[in-house]
mmCIF file of C-alpha atoms in Angstrom:
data_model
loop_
_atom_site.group_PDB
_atom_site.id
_atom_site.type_symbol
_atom_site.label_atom_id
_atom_site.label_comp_id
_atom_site.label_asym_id
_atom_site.label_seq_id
_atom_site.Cartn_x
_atom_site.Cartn_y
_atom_site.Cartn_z
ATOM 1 C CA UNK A 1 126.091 197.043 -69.916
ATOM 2 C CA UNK A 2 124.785 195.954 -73.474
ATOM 3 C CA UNK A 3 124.104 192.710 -72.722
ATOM 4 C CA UNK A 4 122.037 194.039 -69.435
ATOM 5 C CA UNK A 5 119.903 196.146 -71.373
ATOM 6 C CA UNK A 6 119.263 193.003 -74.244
ATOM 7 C CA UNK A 7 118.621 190.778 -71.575
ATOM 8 C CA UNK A 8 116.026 193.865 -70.111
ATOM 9 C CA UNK A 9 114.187 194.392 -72.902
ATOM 10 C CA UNK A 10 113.688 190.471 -73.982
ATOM 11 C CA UNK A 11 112.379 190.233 -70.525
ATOM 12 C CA UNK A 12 110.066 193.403 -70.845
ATOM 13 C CA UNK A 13 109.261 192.233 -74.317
ATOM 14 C CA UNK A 14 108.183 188.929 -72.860
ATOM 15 C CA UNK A 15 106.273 189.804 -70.126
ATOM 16 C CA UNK A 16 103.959 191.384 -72.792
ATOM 17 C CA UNK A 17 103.979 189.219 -74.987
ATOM 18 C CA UNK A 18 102.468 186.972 -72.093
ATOM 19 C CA UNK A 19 100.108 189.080 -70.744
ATOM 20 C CA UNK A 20 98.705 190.041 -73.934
ATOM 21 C CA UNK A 21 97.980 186.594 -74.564
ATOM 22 C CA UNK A 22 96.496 185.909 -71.484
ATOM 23 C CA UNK A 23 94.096 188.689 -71.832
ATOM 24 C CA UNK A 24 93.143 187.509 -75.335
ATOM 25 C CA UNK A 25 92.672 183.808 -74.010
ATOM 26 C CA UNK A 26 90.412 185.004 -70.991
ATOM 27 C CA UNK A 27 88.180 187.360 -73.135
ATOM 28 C CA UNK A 28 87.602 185.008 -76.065
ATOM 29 C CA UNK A 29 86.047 182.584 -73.817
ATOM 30 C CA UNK A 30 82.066 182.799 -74.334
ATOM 31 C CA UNK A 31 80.500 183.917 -71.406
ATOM 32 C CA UNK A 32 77.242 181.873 -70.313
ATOM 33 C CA UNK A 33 74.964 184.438 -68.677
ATOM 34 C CA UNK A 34 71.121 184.176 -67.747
ATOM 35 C CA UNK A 35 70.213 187.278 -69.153
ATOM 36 C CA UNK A 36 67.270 188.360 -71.228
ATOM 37 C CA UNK A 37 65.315 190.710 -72.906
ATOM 38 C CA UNK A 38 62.261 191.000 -70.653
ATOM 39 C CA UNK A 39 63.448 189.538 -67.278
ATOM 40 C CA UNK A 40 63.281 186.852 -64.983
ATOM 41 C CA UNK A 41 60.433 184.857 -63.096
ATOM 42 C CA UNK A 42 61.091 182.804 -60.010
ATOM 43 C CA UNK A 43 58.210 180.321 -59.343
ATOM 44 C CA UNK A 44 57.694 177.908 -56.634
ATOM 45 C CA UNK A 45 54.869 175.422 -56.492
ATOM 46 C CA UNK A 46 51.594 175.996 -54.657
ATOM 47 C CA UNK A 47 48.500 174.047 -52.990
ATOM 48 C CA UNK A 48 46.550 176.877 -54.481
ATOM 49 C CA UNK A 49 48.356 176.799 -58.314
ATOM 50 C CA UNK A 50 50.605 179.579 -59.510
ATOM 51 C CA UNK A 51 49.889 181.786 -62.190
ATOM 52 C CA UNK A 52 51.861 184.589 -63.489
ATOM 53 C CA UNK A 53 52.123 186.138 -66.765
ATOM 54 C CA UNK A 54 54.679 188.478 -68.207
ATOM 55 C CA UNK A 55 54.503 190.465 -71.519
ATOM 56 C CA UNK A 56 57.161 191.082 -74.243
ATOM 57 C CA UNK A 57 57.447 191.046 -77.828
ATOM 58 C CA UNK A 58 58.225 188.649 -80.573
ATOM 59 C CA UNK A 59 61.176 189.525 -83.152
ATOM 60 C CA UNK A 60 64.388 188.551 -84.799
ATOM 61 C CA UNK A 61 65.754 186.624 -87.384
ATOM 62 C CA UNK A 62 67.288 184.229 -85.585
ATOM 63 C CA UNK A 63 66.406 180.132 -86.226
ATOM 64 C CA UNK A 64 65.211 178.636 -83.044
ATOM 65 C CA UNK A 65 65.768 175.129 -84.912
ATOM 66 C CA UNK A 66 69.331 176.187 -84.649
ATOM 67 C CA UNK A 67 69.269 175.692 -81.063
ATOM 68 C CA UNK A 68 67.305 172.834 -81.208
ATOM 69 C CA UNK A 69 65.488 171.089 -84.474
ATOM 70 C CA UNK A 70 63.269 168.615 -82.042
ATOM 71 C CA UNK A 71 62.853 168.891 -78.428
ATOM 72 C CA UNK A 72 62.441 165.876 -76.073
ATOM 73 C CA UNK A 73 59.285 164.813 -77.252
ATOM 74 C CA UNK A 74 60.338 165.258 -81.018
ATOM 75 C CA UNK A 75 57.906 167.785 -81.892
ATOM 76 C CA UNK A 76 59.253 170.172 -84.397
ATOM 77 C CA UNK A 77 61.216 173.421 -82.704
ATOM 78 C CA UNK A 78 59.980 176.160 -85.325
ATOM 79 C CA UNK A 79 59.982 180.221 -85.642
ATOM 80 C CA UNK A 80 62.463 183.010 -85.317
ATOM 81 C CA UNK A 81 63.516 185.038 -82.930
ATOM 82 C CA UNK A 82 66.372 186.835 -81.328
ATOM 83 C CA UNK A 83 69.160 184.689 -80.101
ATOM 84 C CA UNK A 84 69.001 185.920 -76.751
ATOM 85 C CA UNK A 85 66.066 184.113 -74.434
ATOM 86 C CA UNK A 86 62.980 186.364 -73.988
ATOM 87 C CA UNK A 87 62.650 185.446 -70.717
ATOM 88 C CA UNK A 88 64.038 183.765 -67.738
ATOM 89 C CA UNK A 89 62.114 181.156 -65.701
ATOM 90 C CA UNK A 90 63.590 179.881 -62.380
ATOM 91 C CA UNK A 91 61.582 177.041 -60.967
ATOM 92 C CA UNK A 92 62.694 176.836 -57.299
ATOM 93 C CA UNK A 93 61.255 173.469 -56.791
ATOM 94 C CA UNK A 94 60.269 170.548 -59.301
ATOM 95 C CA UNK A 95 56.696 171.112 -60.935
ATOM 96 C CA UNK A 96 55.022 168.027 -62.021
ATOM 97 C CA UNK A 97 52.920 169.995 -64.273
ATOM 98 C CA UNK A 98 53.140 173.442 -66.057
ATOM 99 C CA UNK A 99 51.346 174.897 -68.880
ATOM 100 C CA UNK A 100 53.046 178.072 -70.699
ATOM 101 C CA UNK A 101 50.647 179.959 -73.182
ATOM 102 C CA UNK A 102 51.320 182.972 -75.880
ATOM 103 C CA UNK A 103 48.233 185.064 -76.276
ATOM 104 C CA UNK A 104 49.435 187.776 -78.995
ATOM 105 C CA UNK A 105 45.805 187.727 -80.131
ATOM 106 C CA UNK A 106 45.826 185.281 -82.585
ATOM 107 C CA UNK A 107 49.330 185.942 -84.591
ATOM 108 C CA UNK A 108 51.510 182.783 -85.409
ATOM 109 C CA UNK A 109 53.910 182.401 -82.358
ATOM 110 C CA UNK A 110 56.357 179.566 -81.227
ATOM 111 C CA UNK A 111 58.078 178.495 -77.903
ATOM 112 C CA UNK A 112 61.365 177.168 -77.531
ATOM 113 C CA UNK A 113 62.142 176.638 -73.920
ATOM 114 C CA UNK A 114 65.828 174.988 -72.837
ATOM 115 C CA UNK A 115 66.775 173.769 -69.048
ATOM 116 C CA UNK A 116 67.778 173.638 -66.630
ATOM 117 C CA UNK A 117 70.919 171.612 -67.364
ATOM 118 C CA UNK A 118 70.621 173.341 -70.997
ATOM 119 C CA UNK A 119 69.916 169.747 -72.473
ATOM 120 C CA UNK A 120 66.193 169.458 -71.853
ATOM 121 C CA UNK A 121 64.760 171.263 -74.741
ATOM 122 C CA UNK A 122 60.633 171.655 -75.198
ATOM 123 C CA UNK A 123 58.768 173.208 -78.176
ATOM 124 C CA UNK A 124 55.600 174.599 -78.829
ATOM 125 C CA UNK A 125 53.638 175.747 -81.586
ATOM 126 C CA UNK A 126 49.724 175.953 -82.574
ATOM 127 C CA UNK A 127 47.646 175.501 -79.540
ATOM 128 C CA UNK A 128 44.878 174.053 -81.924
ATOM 129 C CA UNK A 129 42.521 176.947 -81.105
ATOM 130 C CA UNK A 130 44.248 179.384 -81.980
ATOM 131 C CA UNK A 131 47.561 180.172 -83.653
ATOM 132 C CA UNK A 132 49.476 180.853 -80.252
ATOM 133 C CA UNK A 133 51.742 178.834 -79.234
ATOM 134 C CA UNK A 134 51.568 176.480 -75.607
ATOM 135 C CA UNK A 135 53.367 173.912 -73.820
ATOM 136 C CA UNK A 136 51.493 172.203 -71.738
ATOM 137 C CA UNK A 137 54.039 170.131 -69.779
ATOM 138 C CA UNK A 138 54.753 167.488 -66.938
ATOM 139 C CA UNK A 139 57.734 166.670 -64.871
ATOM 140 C CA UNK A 140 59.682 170.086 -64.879
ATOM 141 C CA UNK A 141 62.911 170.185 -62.835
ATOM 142 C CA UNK A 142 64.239 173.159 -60.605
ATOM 143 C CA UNK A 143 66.274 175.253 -62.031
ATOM 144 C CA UNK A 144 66.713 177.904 -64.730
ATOM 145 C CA UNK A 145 64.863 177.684 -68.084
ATOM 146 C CA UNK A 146 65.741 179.794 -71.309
ATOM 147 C CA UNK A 147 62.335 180.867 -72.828
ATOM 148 C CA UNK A 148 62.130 182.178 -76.390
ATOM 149 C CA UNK A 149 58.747 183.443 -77.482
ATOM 150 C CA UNK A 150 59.178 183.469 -81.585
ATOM 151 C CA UNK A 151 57.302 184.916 -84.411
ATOM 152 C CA UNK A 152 56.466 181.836 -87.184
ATOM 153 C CA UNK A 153 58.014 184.192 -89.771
ATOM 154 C CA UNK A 154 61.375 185.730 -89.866
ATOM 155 C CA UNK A 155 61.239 189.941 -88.452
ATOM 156 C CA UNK A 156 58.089 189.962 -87.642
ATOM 157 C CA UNK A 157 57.113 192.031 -83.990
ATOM 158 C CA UNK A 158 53.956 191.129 -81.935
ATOM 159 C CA UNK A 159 53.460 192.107 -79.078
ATOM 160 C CA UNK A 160 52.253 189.162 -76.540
ATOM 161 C CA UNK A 161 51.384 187.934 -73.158
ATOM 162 C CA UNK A 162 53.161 184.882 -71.498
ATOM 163 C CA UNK A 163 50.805 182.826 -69.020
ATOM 164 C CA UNK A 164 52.679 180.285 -67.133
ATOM 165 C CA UNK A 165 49.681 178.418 -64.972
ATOM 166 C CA UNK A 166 50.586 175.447 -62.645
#
């Protein structure tokens, strides 16, 4: 009868053991989600051009050079922000051309944008005119893009509007 119960409670104790560690494996694995602070824009080419525009705000302390230091065409990735995307873009179709623009009124801004297969980065800083950043871009790829809007110095909030023009 002793040994039954021993052989019980290794087998209870076991069975805990395992699922415990199961549960630690499955919830320490990072989850990649498209989420973001002010939502997500679906665009799909058009004869007539597409333009949309979203608003947010800049802030955070977070490097964007630490998710990229140069982007495809090695321009400098600069600014902070938060580490979470400020926006969303899902590009149903390829765009041969797209031009995204920060009007905060004049403030120093950056854009970091990343996708869609999260390798494909593109920066933006100064548009020349103005302190606001603006990618002015060709050959975009459907998918889903990762769009930080950041603020050239660390903690700093302005408020801005996003153009994205075809």
């Amino acid at each position: 009868m002793k040994s039954f119960r021993s052989q019980i409670l290794f087998f209870t104790t076991f069975l805990t053991s395992v699922t415990l560690s199961v549960f630690t494996l499955i919830s320490s694995v990072p989850v990649r989600a498209n989420t973001s602070f002010f939502g997500k824009i679906s665009l799909s080419p058009s004869s007539e051009g597409v333009r949309k525009s979203v608003t947010g705000y800049t802030g955070g302390s977070y490097s964007l050079s630490a998710i990229s230091n140069r982007d495809r065409r090695n321009n400098l990735c600069i600014g902070f922000a938060d580490p979470k995307p400020d926006h969303i873009v899902v590009l149903e179709k390829d765009f041969p051309k797209l031009n995204l623009k920060v009007n905060s009124r004049g403030y120093d801004t950056t854009l970091l944008i990343v996708g869609p297969d999260d390798k494909t980065v593109r920066c933006g800083d100064d548009t020349g005119e103005s302190k606001d950043a603006s990618i002015n871009g060709s050959d975009w790829k459907a998918g889903t893009y990762k769009v930080w809007v950041g603020s050239f110095k660390a903690g700093v909030r302005r408020n801005y509007k996003l153009s994205l023009q075809q």
